[in-house]
């Protein structure tokens, strides 16, 4: 009996030791993983930093992953031009409650009238030309389910982007909410419309689209010094209720603001 009891205790002790070693090993590994959470409002640049880190420390983006950004780029080209047209229409209709009218004095010097190289008064936002009005009518009729560039859409976008009125609205983008990178894409519409177009690093970093849910990437530190996990979450109000689920075991929180 005594011998059997001692055998049972010895086997139990061995199992306990094995379990403890496993726990200690997992704890050591866990402590080496630094979990960093990116927070911030929508459009603050969290996802841009997230993509930059992936390019610098991660595996980058393969051809299949790059292709997923094409739809985002096409959508930005169309939606941002639609936004510019909406702001311009509010301005031309004399909607004084619109933000652009409340703050336009920051950009328009009323004391002196000048003409630009196109003969337009720099103190005013001119009307659209006849070809631009036709392009506007066509573009605004496009349903959001068809936000994919084609020859007709590209022609309309190029016509509108050449308009002094649209360029003026873009210059006032910090109050008109036009994305900075929109001009970058509007200047390369022909390339974006190619069937074999694949976004490069600059395209991937500059495209703006809404982040939903949480995206996590893990990176190994050099010289076996551990690893870090970075989590990017959507910044819109509807997404913020999901933030609390990401706080478990977080090492640091980076709040991004622009």
Short mmCIF file of C-alpha atoms in Angstrom, two decimals:
data_model
loop_
_atom_site.label_atom_id
_atom_site.label_comp_id
_atom_site.label_asym_id
_atom_site.label_seq_id
_atom_site.Cartn_x
_atom_site.Cartn_y
_atom_site.Cartn_z
CA UNK A 1 0.00 0.00 0.00
CA UNK A 2 2.72 2.41 1.03
CA UNK A 3 4.72 1.69 -2.08
CA UNK A 4 1.68 2.29 -4.30
CA UNK A 5 0.87 5.54 -2.48
CA UNK A 6 4.40 6.77 -2.99
CA UNK A 7 4.18 5.86 -6.68
CA UNK A 8 0.91 7.78 -6.99
CA UNK A 9 2.37 10.83 -5.28
CA UNK A 10 5.49 10.69 -7.45
CA UNK A 11 3.43 10.49 -10.64
CA UNK A 12 1.22 13.35 -9.45
CA UNK A 13 4.24 15.47 -8.60
CA UNK A 14 5.71 14.81 -12.03
CA UNK A 15 2.50 15.88 -13.74
CA UNK A 16 2.34 19.01 -11.59
CA UNK A 17 5.89 19.88 -12.51
CA UNK A 18 5.18 19.37 -16.20
CA UNK A 19 2.09 21.56 -16.02
CA UNK A 20 3.99 24.26 -14.12
CA UNK A 21 6.82 24.19 -16.65
CA UNK A 22 4.31 24.58 -19.47
CA UNK A 23 2.63 27.50 -17.69
CA UNK A 24 5.97 29.17 -17.00
CA UNK A 25 7.01 28.73 -20.63
CA UNK A 26 3.72 30.15 -21.92
CA UNK A 27 3.94 33.05 -19.47
CA UNK A 28 7.46 33.83 -20.62
CA UNK A 29 6.35 33.74 -24.23
CA UNK A 30 3.29 35.86 -23.44
CA UNK A 31 5.41 38.46 -21.66
CA UNK A 32 7.55 38.79 -24.77
CA UNK A 33 4.52 39.76 -26.86
CA UNK A 34 3.77 43.47 -26.64
CA UNK A 35 0.20 44.27 -27.57
CA UNK A 36 -0.33 47.78 -28.96
CA UNK A 37 -3.78 49.20 -29.67
CA UNK A 38 -4.36 52.03 -32.16
CA UNK A 39 -7.28 54.31 -31.28
CA UNK A 40 -8.50 57.57 -32.79
CA UNK A 41 -11.35 59.18 -34.67
CA UNK A 42 -12.27 58.20 -38.21
CA UNK A 43 -9.84 59.60 -40.77
CA UNK A 44 -7.11 60.29 -38.20
CA UNK A 45 -4.57 58.09 -39.99
CA UNK A 46 -4.56 54.95 -37.83
CA UNK A 47 -4.88 52.60 -40.78
CA UNK A 48 -2.18 54.46 -42.72
CA UNK A 49 0.31 53.95 -39.88
CA UNK A 50 -0.87 50.35 -39.59
CA UNK A 51 -0.14 49.76 -43.29
CA UNK A 52 3.24 51.50 -43.01
CA UNK A 53 4.27 49.22 -40.14
CA UNK A 54 3.26 46.19 -42.15
CA UNK A 55 5.43 47.38 -45.03
CA UNK A 56 8.44 48.08 -42.78
CA UNK A 57 8.32 45.24 -40.24
CA UNK A 58 5.89 42.75 -41.75
CA UNK A 59 5.61 40.75 -44.94
CA UNK A 60 4.21 43.61 -47.00
CA UNK A 61 1.38 43.03 -49.46
CA UNK A 62 1.32 40.26 -52.02
CA UNK A 63 -0.34 40.59 -55.45
CA UNK A 64 -3.67 39.21 -54.26
CA UNK A 65 -3.78 41.57 -51.26
CA UNK A 66 -2.82 44.53 -53.45
CA UNK A 67 -5.71 43.74 -55.76
CA UNK A 68 -8.18 44.20 -52.86
CA UNK A 69 -7.25 47.89 -52.72
CA UNK A 70 -8.35 48.54 -56.31
CA UNK A 71 -12.03 48.81 -55.38
CA UNK A 72 -11.21 51.22 -52.53
CA UNK A 73 -9.19 53.43 -54.89
CA UNK A 74 -11.93 53.46 -57.54
CA UNK A 75 -14.52 54.29 -54.91
CA UNK A 76 -12.46 57.16 -53.52
CA UNK A 77 -12.04 58.71 -56.98
CA UNK A 78 -15.80 58.76 -57.50
CA UNK A 79 -17.11 59.56 -54.02
CA UNK A 80 -14.65 62.39 -53.43
CA UNK A 81 -15.57 64.04 -56.72
CA UNK A 82 -19.25 63.68 -55.80
CA UNK A 83 -18.48 65.35 -52.47
CA UNK A 84 -16.71 68.21 -54.25
CA UNK A 85 -19.76 68.68 -56.48
CA UNK A 86 -22.10 68.71 -53.47
CA UNK A 87 -20.01 71.37 -51.71
CA UNK A 88 -19.83 73.44 -54.90
CA UNK A 89 -23.59 73.25 -55.36
CA UNK A 90 -24.16 74.43 -51.79
CA UNK A 91 -21.81 77.33 -52.40
CA UNK A 92 -23.37 78.38 -55.70
CA UNK A 93 -26.86 78.12 -54.21
CA UNK A 94 -25.88 80.62 -51.52
CA UNK A 95 -26.45 78.25 -48.64
CA UNK A 96 -25.01 80.43 -45.87
CA UNK A 97 -25.53 77.71 -43.28
CA UNK A 98 -22.98 75.59 -45.08
CA UNK A 99 -19.57 75.38 -43.45
CA UNK A 100 -17.75 76.64 -46.52
CA UNK A 101 -19.63 79.95 -46.35
CA UNK A 102 -18.98 80.35 -42.66
CA UNK A 103 -15.23 79.98 -43.12
CA UNK A 104 -14.59 81.16 -46.68
CA UNK A 105 -13.04 84.45 -45.51
CA UNK A 106 -10.01 82.45 -44.40
CA UNK A 107 -9.32 81.74 -48.06
CA UNK A 108 -10.88 84.57 -50.06
CA UNK A 109 -9.41 88.07 -49.78
CA UNK A 110 -12.32 90.45 -50.34
CA UNK A 111 -10.12 93.56 -50.33
CA UNK A 112 -8.48 93.02 -53.68
CA UNK A 113 -9.76 91.37 -56.85
CA UNK A 114 -7.34 89.37 -59.00
CA UNK A 115 -7.67 87.19 -62.03
CA UNK A 116 -5.96 83.85 -62.41
CA UNK A 117 -4.37 82.51 -65.60
CA UNK A 118 -7.78 81.30 -66.82
CA UNK A 119 -9.34 84.75 -66.49
CA UNK A 120 -11.44 83.87 -63.43
CA UNK A 121 -11.71 86.15 -60.46
CA UNK A 122 -9.60 84.58 -57.69
CA UNK A 123 -12.02 85.96 -55.11
CA UNK A 124 -14.83 83.75 -56.39
CA UNK A 125 -15.52 80.14 -57.18
CA UNK A 126 -16.66 80.10 -60.83
CA UNK A 127 -19.55 78.16 -62.30
CA UNK A 128 -18.94 74.88 -64.07
CA UNK A 129 -18.53 74.93 -67.83
CA UNK A 130 -21.06 73.20 -70.08
CA UNK A 131 -18.96 70.02 -70.55
CA UNK A 132 -18.44 69.86 -66.78
CA UNK A 133 -22.18 70.18 -66.14
CA UNK A 134 -22.77 67.19 -68.41
CA UNK A 135 -20.04 65.27 -66.59
CA UNK A 136 -21.61 66.22 -63.28
CA UNK A 137 -25.04 64.97 -64.33
CA UNK A 138 -23.55 61.66 -65.42
CA UNK A 139 -21.39 61.18 -62.34
CA UNK A 140 -24.11 61.99 -59.83
CA UNK A 141 -26.38 59.42 -61.46
CA UNK A 142 -23.99 56.56 -60.72
CA UNK A 143 -25.27 54.22 -58.01
CA UNK A 144 -22.87 53.29 -55.23
CA UNK A 145 -23.00 49.65 -56.31
CA UNK A 146 -21.28 50.63 -59.56
CA UNK A 147 -18.29 52.52 -58.18
CA UNK A 148 -15.81 50.91 -60.59
CA UNK A 149 -13.83 53.02 -63.02
CA UNK A 150 -14.46 52.67 -66.74
CA UNK A 151 -13.72 54.83 -69.77
CA UNK A 152 -16.89 56.89 -69.41
CA UNK A 153 -16.45 57.55 -65.68
CA UNK A 154 -12.77 58.38 -66.12
CA UNK A 155 -13.61 60.88 -68.88
CA UNK A 156 -16.17 62.57 -66.60
CA UNK A 157 -13.72 62.71 -63.68
CA UNK A 158 -10.96 64.19 -65.86
CA UNK A 159 -13.33 66.83 -67.22
CA UNK A 160 -14.40 67.84 -63.72
CA UNK A 161 -10.87 67.80 -62.28
CA UNK A 162 -9.77 70.29 -64.95
CA UNK A 163 -12.44 72.74 -63.77
CA UNK A 164 -11.13 75.76 -61.79
CA UNK A 165 -14.19 75.47 -59.52
CA UNK A 166 -13.37 71.90 -58.49
CA UNK A 167 -9.72 72.75 -57.98
CA UNK A 168 -10.77 75.67 -55.78
CA UNK A 169 -12.94 73.35 -53.70
CA UNK A 170 -10.00 70.96 -53.38
CA UNK A 171 -7.70 73.79 -52.26
CA UNK A 172 -10.19 74.46 -49.43
CA UNK A 173 -10.19 70.77 -48.45
CA UNK A 174 -9.53 71.27 -44.75
CA UNK A 175 -13.06 72.68 -44.45
CA UNK A 176 -14.67 70.92 -47.41
CA UNK A 177 -13.51 67.52 -46.09
CA UNK A 178 -12.00 66.43 -49.41
CA UNK A 179 -9.28 63.84 -48.82
CA UNK A 180 -5.74 65.11 -49.47
CA UNK A 181 -4.88 62.05 -51.54
CA UNK A 182 -7.78 62.54 -53.95
CA UNK A 183 -5.70 64.79 -56.22
CA UNK A 184 -3.01 62.10 -56.35
CA UNK A 185 -5.52 59.59 -57.73
CA UNK A 186 -7.34 62.08 -59.99
CA UNK A 187 -3.98 62.83 -61.64
CA UNK A 188 -3.45 59.17 -62.59
CA UNK A 189 -6.95 58.12 -63.69
CA UNK A 190 -5.76 56.55 -66.94
CA UNK A 191 -3.40 54.26 -65.04
CA UNK A 192 -6.07 53.34 -62.50
CA UNK A 193 -8.42 52.37 -65.34
CA UNK A 194 -6.01 49.83 -66.86
CA UNK A 195 -7.28 46.22 -66.59
CA UNK A 196 -3.88 45.03 -65.34
CA UNK A 197 -3.49 47.84 -62.79
CA UNK A 198 -1.94 46.73 -59.49
CA UNK A 199 -1.63 49.30 -56.66
CA UNK A 200 1.92 50.13 -55.60
CA UNK A 201 3.10 51.02 -52.10
CA UNK A 202 2.16 54.69 -52.47
CA UNK A 203 -1.34 53.84 -53.72
CA UNK A 204 -1.93 51.49 -50.78
CA UNK A 205 -0.77 54.06 -48.24
CA UNK A 206 -2.71 56.98 -49.74
CA UNK A 207 -6.09 55.36 -50.38
CA UNK A 208 -8.73 56.27 -47.80
CA UNK A 209 -11.55 53.93 -46.85
CA UNK A 210 -13.56 53.17 -43.76
CA UNK A 211 -12.08 50.64 -41.34
CA UNK A 212 -14.60 48.33 -39.69
CA UNK A 213 -14.03 45.86 -36.88
CA UNK A 214 -10.51 45.11 -35.65
CA UNK A 215 -7.46 44.08 -37.67
CA UNK A 216 -4.43 42.53 -35.99
CA UNK A 217 -0.90 42.02 -37.27
CA UNK A 218 1.99 40.33 -35.42
CA UNK A 219 5.64 41.21 -35.93
CA UNK A 220 8.81 39.50 -34.71
CA UNK A 221 11.48 41.70 -33.16
CA UNK A 222 15.12 41.15 -34.23
CA UNK A 223 17.58 39.05 -32.21
CA UNK A 224 14.75 37.00 -30.71
CA UNK A 225 13.75 39.87 -28.41
CA UNK A 226 10.11 38.97 -28.59
CA UNK A 227 7.26 40.14 -30.77
CA UNK A 228 4.58 42.78 -30.84
CA UNK A 229 0.98 42.65 -31.91
CA UNK A 230 -0.69 45.76 -33.31
CA UNK A 231 -4.45 46.15 -33.50
CA UNK A 232 -6.20 48.68 -35.72
CA UNK A 233 -9.87 49.43 -35.06
CA UNK A 234 -12.50 51.51 -36.83
CA UNK A 235 -12.72 55.09 -35.60
CA UNK A 236 -16.30 55.97 -36.52
CA UNK A 237 -18.79 56.39 -33.68
CA UNK A 238 -20.60 53.21 -34.66
CA UNK A 239 -17.33 51.28 -34.27
CA UNK A 240 -16.21 52.65 -30.89
CA UNK A 241 -18.42 50.34 -28.86
CA UNK A 242 -16.22 47.52 -30.12
CA UNK A 243 -13.04 49.05 -28.68
CA UNK A 244 -13.56 47.61 -25.19
CA UNK A 245 -13.16 44.07 -26.53
CA UNK A 246 -9.60 44.88 -27.62
CA UNK A 247 -8.27 46.17 -24.28
CA UNK A 248 -7.49 42.76 -22.77
CA UNK A 249 -3.76 42.45 -21.92
CA UNK A 250 -2.84 45.62 -23.85
CA UNK A 251 0.71 46.85 -23.28
CA UNK A 252 0.20 50.31 -24.73
CA UNK A 253 -2.47 52.45 -26.40
CA UNK A 254 -1.53 54.87 -29.17
CA UNK A 255 -4.19 57.51 -29.80
CA UNK A 256 -3.80 58.92 -33.29
CA UNK A 257 -5.02 62.44 -34.06
CA UNK A 258 -4.80 64.61 -37.16
#
